[in-house]
mmCIF file of C-alpha atoms in Angstrom:
data_model
loop_
_atom_site.group_PDB
_atom_site.id
_atom_site.type_symbol
_atom_site.label_atom_id
_atom_site.label_comp_id
_atom_site.label_asym_id
_atom_site.label_seq_id
_atom_site.Cartn_x
_atom_site.Cartn_y
_atom_site.Cartn_z
ATOM 1 C CA UNK A 249 -108.763 127.108 95.072
ATOM 2 C CA UNK A 250 -105.356 128.133 93.031
ATOM 3 C CA UNK A 251 -104.449 131.415 93.920
ATOM 4 C CA UNK A 252 -103.561 132.028 89.829
ATOM 5 C CA UNK A 253 -108.125 131.989 90.160
ATOM 6 C CA UNK A 254 -108.434 134.317 92.814
ATOM 7 C CA UNK A 255 -106.166 136.815 91.631
ATOM 8 C CA UNK A 256 -107.580 137.120 88.636
ATOM 9 C CA UNK A 257 -111.103 137.252 90.109
ATOM 10 C CA UNK A 258 -110.573 140.256 91.852
ATOM 11 C CA UNK A 259 -108.376 141.689 88.778
ATOM 12 C CA UNK A 260 -111.692 141.484 87.178
ATOM 13 C CA UNK A 261 -113.095 142.870 90.248
ATOM 14 C CA UNK A 262 -111.192 146.124 90.762
ATOM 15 C CA UNK A 263 -111.138 146.670 86.853
ATOM 16 C CA UNK A 264 -115.347 146.605 86.552
ATOM 17 C CA UNK A 265 -114.544 148.890 89.981
ATOM 18 C CA UNK A 266 -112.760 151.189 88.347
ATOM 19 C CA UNK A 267 -115.770 152.919 86.264
ATOM 20 C CA UNK A 268 -118.015 153.200 88.838
ATOM 21 C CA UNK A 269 -115.927 157.006 89.357
ATOM 22 C CA UNK A 270 -119.008 157.714 91.784
ATOM 23 C CA UNK A 271 -118.817 154.760 94.590
ATOM 24 C CA UNK A 272 -114.766 155.809 94.277
ATOM 25 C CA UNK A 273 -115.713 159.587 95.475
ATOM 26 C CA UNK A 274 -118.485 158.491 97.913
ATOM 27 C CA UNK A 275 -115.821 156.188 99.942
ATOM 28 C CA UNK A 276 -113.090 159.067 99.632
ATOM 29 C CA UNK A 277 -115.790 161.567 100.712
ATOM 30 C CA UNK A 278 -116.577 159.745 103.357
ATOM 31 C CA UNK A 279 -113.034 159.029 105.034
ATOM 32 C CA UNK A 280 -111.337 162.015 104.123
ATOM 33 C CA UNK A 281 -112.048 163.679 106.784
ATOM 34 C CA UNK A 282 -110.492 160.927 109.167
ATOM 35 C CA UNK A 283 -107.012 161.359 107.534
ATOM 36 C CA UNK A 284 -104.674 163.380 108.670
ATOM 37 C CA UNK A 285 -100.006 163.823 108.315
ATOM 38 C CA UNK A 286 -98.530 161.176 106.154
ATOM 39 C CA UNK A 287 -100.877 158.558 105.408
ATOM 40 C CA UNK A 288 -100.938 155.197 103.026
ATOM 41 C CA UNK A 289 -103.040 153.529 101.204
ATOM 42 C CA UNK A 290 -102.843 149.111 102.067
ATOM 43 C CA UNK A 291 -104.450 147.131 99.523
ATOM 44 C CA UNK A 292 -103.809 149.669 96.727
ATOM 45 C CA UNK A 293 -105.053 147.136 93.974
ATOM 46 C CA UNK A 294 -104.981 149.494 90.425
ATOM 47 C CA UNK A 295 -105.078 152.536 92.764
ATOM 48 C CA UNK A 296 -109.060 153.058 92.518
ATOM 49 C CA UNK A 297 -109.000 155.418 95.970
ATOM 50 C CA UNK A 298 -106.123 156.470 94.926
ATOM 51 C CA UNK A 299 -106.986 158.121 92.046
ATOM 52 C CA UNK A 300 -109.588 160.505 94.780
ATOM 53 C CA UNK A 301 -106.200 160.991 97.281
ATOM 54 C CA UNK A 302 -104.918 162.891 93.848
ATOM 55 C CA UNK A 303 -107.104 164.025 91.974
ATOM 56 C CA UNK A 304 -108.394 166.457 95.643
ATOM 57 C CA UNK A 305 -104.706 167.158 96.016
ATOM 58 C CA UNK A 306 -104.160 164.473 99.111
ATOM 59 C CA UNK A 307 -100.535 163.603 98.780
ATOM 60 C CA UNK A 308 -100.057 159.037 99.990
ATOM 61 C CA UNK A 309 -97.582 156.247 100.693
ATOM 62 C CA UNK A 310 -99.445 153.190 98.503
ATOM 63 C CA UNK A 311 -99.081 149.339 98.556
ATOM 64 C CA UNK A 312 -99.966 146.087 98.090
ATOM 65 C CA UNK A 313 -99.587 142.528 99.315
ATOM 66 C CA UNK A 314 -99.313 141.459 95.577
ATOM 67 C CA UNK A 315 -96.416 141.908 93.438
ATOM 68 C CA UNK A 316 -98.173 142.451 90.526
ATOM 69 C CA UNK A 317 -100.391 145.309 91.688
ATOM 70 C CA UNK A 318 -97.082 146.913 93.084
ATOM 71 C CA UNK A 319 -95.726 146.277 89.220
ATOM 72 C CA UNK A 320 -99.265 148.284 88.088
ATOM 73 C CA UNK A 321 -99.326 151.444 90.931
ATOM 74 C CA UNK A 322 -95.241 152.293 89.463
ATOM 75 C CA UNK A 323 -96.628 152.371 86.410
ATOM 76 C CA UNK A 324 -99.625 153.798 86.787
ATOM 77 C CA UNK A 325 -98.154 156.232 89.036
ATOM 78 C CA UNK A 326 -94.465 156.814 88.076
ATOM 79 C CA UNK A 327 -94.627 160.561 87.249
ATOM 80 C CA UNK A 328 -97.231 161.922 90.218
ATOM 81 C CA UNK A 329 -95.339 163.560 91.971
ATOM 82 C CA UNK A 330 -98.389 163.350 95.117
ATOM 83 C CA UNK A 331 -97.554 159.200 95.388
ATOM 84 C CA UNK A 332 -94.666 159.724 98.239
ATOM 85 C CA UNK A 333 -93.645 156.191 98.629
ATOM 86 C CA UNK A 334 -95.146 152.417 96.825
ATOM 87 C CA UNK A 335 -94.475 149.739 99.202
ATOM 88 C CA UNK A 336 -95.127 145.227 99.429
ATOM 89 C CA UNK A 337 -96.852 145.292 102.496
ATOM 90 C CA UNK A 338 -97.982 141.584 103.773
ATOM 91 C CA UNK A 339 -100.306 142.282 107.015
ATOM 92 C CA UNK A 340 -99.821 138.582 107.390
ATOM 93 C CA UNK A 341 -96.098 138.468 108.248
ATOM 94 C CA UNK A 342 -96.236 137.197 112.306
ATOM 95 C CA UNK A 343 -92.234 138.670 111.568
ATOM 96 C CA UNK A 344 -94.220 142.289 111.094
ATOM 97 C CA UNK A 345 -91.472 144.811 112.461
ATOM 98 C CA UNK A 346 -88.451 142.980 111.620
ATOM 99 C CA UNK A 347 -89.094 142.638 107.953
ATOM 100 C CA UNK A 348 -90.861 146.501 107.257
ATOM 101 C CA UNK A 349 -88.696 148.501 109.960
ATOM 102 C CA UNK A 350 -88.339 151.327 108.196
ATOM 103 C CA UNK A 351 -92.446 151.687 107.979
ATOM 104 C CA UNK A 352 -92.854 150.859 112.116
ATOM 105 C CA UNK A 353 -94.187 154.338 113.376
ATOM 106 C CA UNK A 354 -94.255 156.208 109.802
ATOM 107 C CA UNK A 355 -97.511 157.387 109.194
ATOM 108 C CA UNK A 356 -100.087 159.379 110.900
ATOM 109 C CA UNK A 357 -103.279 158.089 109.129
ATOM 110 C CA UNK A 358 -103.811 153.490 108.114
ATOM 111 C CA UNK A 359 -107.051 153.012 106.083
ATOM 112 C CA UNK A 360 -107.701 149.384 104.137
ATOM 113 C CA UNK A 361 -110.576 149.247 102.738
ATOM 114 C CA UNK A 362 -111.915 145.872 101.803
ATOM 115 C CA UNK A 363 -108.641 144.471 102.733
ATOM 116 C CA UNK A 364 -108.715 143.182 106.431
ATOM 117 C CA UNK A 365 -111.481 140.369 105.437
ATOM 118 C CA UNK A 366 -109.216 138.464 102.705
ATOM 119 C CA UNK A 367 -106.325 138.288 106.083
ATOM 120 C CA UNK A 368 -107.754 134.979 107.670
ATOM 121 C CA UNK A 369 -105.770 136.770 111.159
ATOM 122 C CA UNK A 370 -107.131 139.993 111.474
ATOM 123 C CA UNK A 371 -106.213 140.738 114.170
ATOM 124 C CA UNK A 372 -102.298 140.455 113.656
ATOM 125 C CA UNK A 373 -103.532 142.590 110.617
ATOM 126 C CA UNK A 374 -104.416 144.697 112.204
ATOM 127 C CA UNK A 375 -101.141 144.661 114.867
ATOM 128 C CA UNK A 376 -99.339 145.395 112.462
ATOM 129 C CA UNK A 377 -101.510 148.804 110.721
ATOM 130 C CA UNK A 378 -100.538 150.139 114.500
ATOM 131 C CA UNK A 379 -97.285 149.207 114.600
ATOM 132 C CA UNK A 380 -97.038 151.091 111.220
ATOM 133 C CA UNK A 381 -99.037 153.768 113.384
ATOM 134 C CA UNK A 382 -96.587 156.940 114.319
ATOM 135 C CA UNK A 383 -98.282 158.217 118.245
ATOM 136 C CA UNK A 384 -102.067 159.990 118.575
ATOM 137 C CA UNK A 385 -101.986 158.205 114.489
ATOM 138 C CA UNK A 386 -105.106 156.560 112.497
ATOM 139 C CA UNK A 387 -106.293 153.097 111.444
ATOM 140 C CA UNK A 388 -109.617 153.826 108.745
ATOM 141 C CA UNK A 389 -110.953 150.067 107.389
ATOM 142 C CA UNK A 390 -113.662 149.935 105.292
ATOM 143 C CA UNK A 391 -115.024 145.659 105.036
ATOM 144 C CA UNK A 392 -117.818 144.105 103.988
ATOM 145 C CA UNK A 393 -121.045 143.645 106.812
ATOM 146 C CA UNK A 394 -123.275 141.201 108.157
ATOM 147 C CA UNK A 395 -122.454 137.047 107.829
ATOM 148 C CA UNK A 396 -126.437 136.303 106.097
ATOM 149 C CA UNK A 397 -124.981 137.735 102.872
ATOM 150 C CA UNK A 398 -121.908 135.887 102.443
ATOM 151 C CA UNK A 399 -122.057 134.539 99.011
ATOM 152 C CA UNK A 400 -120.377 133.335 96.112
ATOM 153 C CA UNK A 401 -119.157 136.964 95.815
ATOM 154 C CA UNK A 402 -117.207 136.318 99.009
ATOM 155 C CA UNK A 403 -116.397 132.984 98.345
ATOM 156 C CA UNK A 404 -114.626 133.733 95.063
ATOM 157 C CA UNK A 405 -113.342 136.714 96.608
ATOM 158 C CA UNK A 406 -111.525 134.628 99.023
ATOM 159 C CA UNK A 407 -113.118 136.030 102.359
ATOM 160 C CA UNK A 408 -112.727 134.348 105.861
ATOM 161 C CA UNK A 409 -116.030 136.190 107.211
ATOM 162 C CA UNK A 410 -118.215 139.672 107.112
ATOM 163 C CA UNK A 411 -118.341 142.430 109.348
ATOM 164 C CA UNK A 412 -120.632 144.626 112.592
ATOM 165 C CA UNK A 413 -119.943 146.926 114.161
ATOM 166 C CA UNK A 414 -119.235 144.680 117.040
ATOM 167 C CA UNK A 415 -117.513 142.448 116.269
ATOM 168 C CA UNK A 416 -114.993 145.746 114.217
ATOM 169 C CA UNK A 417 -115.487 147.362 117.796
ATOM 170 C CA UNK A 418 -113.833 144.280 119.805
ATOM 171 C CA UNK A 419 -111.381 143.672 117.206
ATOM 172 C CA UNK A 420 -109.641 147.281 117.105
ATOM 173 C CA UNK A 421 -109.532 147.380 120.734
ATOM 174 C CA UNK A 422 -108.704 143.708 121.406
ATOM 175 C CA UNK A 423 -105.223 145.283 119.737
ATOM 176 C CA UNK A 424 -105.264 148.524 122.215
ATOM 177 C CA UNK A 425 -106.846 150.749 119.658
ATOM 178 C CA UNK A 426 -109.508 153.874 120.574
ATOM 179 C CA UNK A 427 -112.336 154.244 119.278
ATOM 180 C CA UNK A 428 -113.088 157.508 117.261
ATOM 181 C CA UNK A 429 -116.188 156.235 114.928
ATOM 182 C CA UNK A 430 -118.074 153.145 114.019
ATOM 183 C CA UNK A 431 -121.132 153.298 110.781
ATOM 184 C CA UNK A 432 -122.242 151.586 108.614
ATOM 185 C CA UNK A 433 -122.203 152.452 104.392
ATOM 186 C CA UNK A 434 -123.748 151.943 101.206
ATOM 187 C CA UNK A 435 -127.390 150.522 102.649
ATOM 188 C CA UNK A 436 -128.746 150.226 98.955
ATOM 189 C CA UNK A 437 -125.613 148.136 98.803
ATOM 190 C CA UNK A 438 -127.045 145.067 99.659
ATOM 191 C CA UNK A 439 -130.266 144.201 97.552
ATOM 192 C CA UNK A 440 -127.558 144.013 94.392
ATOM 193 C CA UNK A 441 -125.161 142.103 96.461
ATOM 194 C CA UNK A 442 -128.596 139.055 97.222
ATOM 195 C CA UNK A 443 -129.576 139.355 94.640
ATOM 196 C CA UNK A 444 -127.044 138.560 92.573
ATOM 197 C CA UNK A 445 -124.410 137.547 95.064
ATOM 198 C CA UNK A 446 -127.200 134.604 96.225
ATOM 199 C CA UNK A 447 -130.187 134.039 94.605
ATOM 200 C CA UNK A 448 -128.809 134.079 91.074
ATOM 201 C CA UNK A 449 -125.543 132.806 91.961
ATOM 202 C CA UNK A 450 -123.313 134.752 90.755
ATOM 203 C CA UNK A 451 -119.553 134.964 90.952
ATOM 204 C CA UNK A 452 -118.760 138.323 89.967
ATOM 205 C CA UNK A 453 -119.301 141.436 90.229
ATOM 206 C CA UNK A 454 -121.788 142.017 87.132
ATOM 207 C CA UNK A 455 -120.672 145.601 84.889
ATOM 208 C CA UNK A 456 -123.796 146.137 83.377
ATOM 209 C CA UNK A 457 -125.268 145.783 87.720
ATOM 210 C CA UNK A 458 -121.914 148.455 88.410
ATOM 211 C CA UNK A 459 -123.157 150.649 85.911
ATOM 212 C CA UNK A 460 -126.361 151.235 86.920
ATOM 213 C CA UNK A 461 -125.481 151.076 90.618
ATOM 214 C CA UNK A 462 -122.339 153.883 90.120
ATOM 215 C CA UNK A 463 -125.454 156.523 88.569
ATOM 216 C CA UNK A 464 -127.908 156.027 90.751
ATOM 217 C CA UNK A 465 -124.558 157.397 93.841
ATOM 218 C CA UNK A 466 -126.870 160.534 94.488
ATOM 219 C CA UNK A 467 -129.592 159.285 95.425
ATOM 220 C CA UNK A 468 -127.947 156.333 97.211
ATOM 221 C CA UNK A 469 -125.743 159.054 99.398
ATOM 222 C CA UNK A 470 -129.223 160.213 100.181
ATOM 223 C CA UNK A 471 -131.009 157.422 101.402
ATOM 224 C CA UNK A 472 -127.790 156.689 103.615
ATOM 225 C CA UNK A 473 -128.087 159.790 105.545
ATOM 226 C CA UNK A 474 -131.913 159.361 106.186
ATOM 227 C CA UNK A 475 -130.902 155.599 107.564
ATOM 228 C CA UNK A 476 -128.335 157.725 109.999
ATOM 229 C CA UNK A 477 -125.761 155.129 109.061
ATOM 230 C CA UNK A 478 -127.577 151.946 110.708
ATOM 231 C CA UNK A 479 -127.970 149.626 107.846
ATOM 232 C CA UNK A 480 -124.537 148.644 105.451
ATOM 233 C CA UNK A 481 -123.415 146.807 103.003
ATOM 234 C CA UNK A 482 -119.914 147.160 103.931
ATOM 235 C CA UNK A 483 -119.167 148.832 108.422
ATOM 236 C CA UNK A 484 -116.419 151.511 108.031
ATOM 237 C CA UNK A 485 -115.259 152.050 111.652
ATOM 238 C CA UNK A 486 -112.576 154.374 112.816
ATOM 239 C CA UNK A 487 -109.840 153.872 115.759
ATOM 240 C CA UNK A 488 -106.795 156.260 117.534
ATOM 241 C CA UNK A 489 -103.714 154.684 118.039
ATOM 242 C CA UNK A 490 -102.757 156.035 121.808
ATOM 243 C CA UNK A 491 -98.578 155.980 123.396
#
């Protein structure tokens, strides 16, 4: 598939997700207790989650692999004092330490939401994230869960895989990260993803469906709590760099 097509699908998805403010706030609220100190967001896209941090008065650095998204971020947050830096970062770069020497060991928290599944060598991606962490720093990632749910949405977004708590734990441990917490997120999202992407074979997330979903987020948050986060459309892991 041509890169331009993938970018258009990805941009369309991010634009649709921008209207899902309650979902974005929910993701922010879920990871916020685990971030500290100097923060770097990987894969900021058009700034949906970035805006949540700004709305809560939390300074951070943002980044993306795409020069197009970096330009959008620069325009969107041009006069925002809480944005401490905008970087173009390729987590798949095998010469990462040399290319990004100014970022090595500079962050106390790094988070990447729906990013690592796009990178074929996810071990390299996690290793490069770890290099940017200061000792004791936290790495937080959210990735799609359950390979059985892999469908047309995943293919169009160029996802290489989906994960489980076991596989993300193994991934983090392979890079020497201490596991602090893992849990599933967004139980209710499974049904919509399966119906639209697997049964109806849609290729992009329907904006109308997201609008309805967004209105019901308060109920879906309760569902996650009642099921003790034992199942969800995504899986989240928090790891710590020791030394």
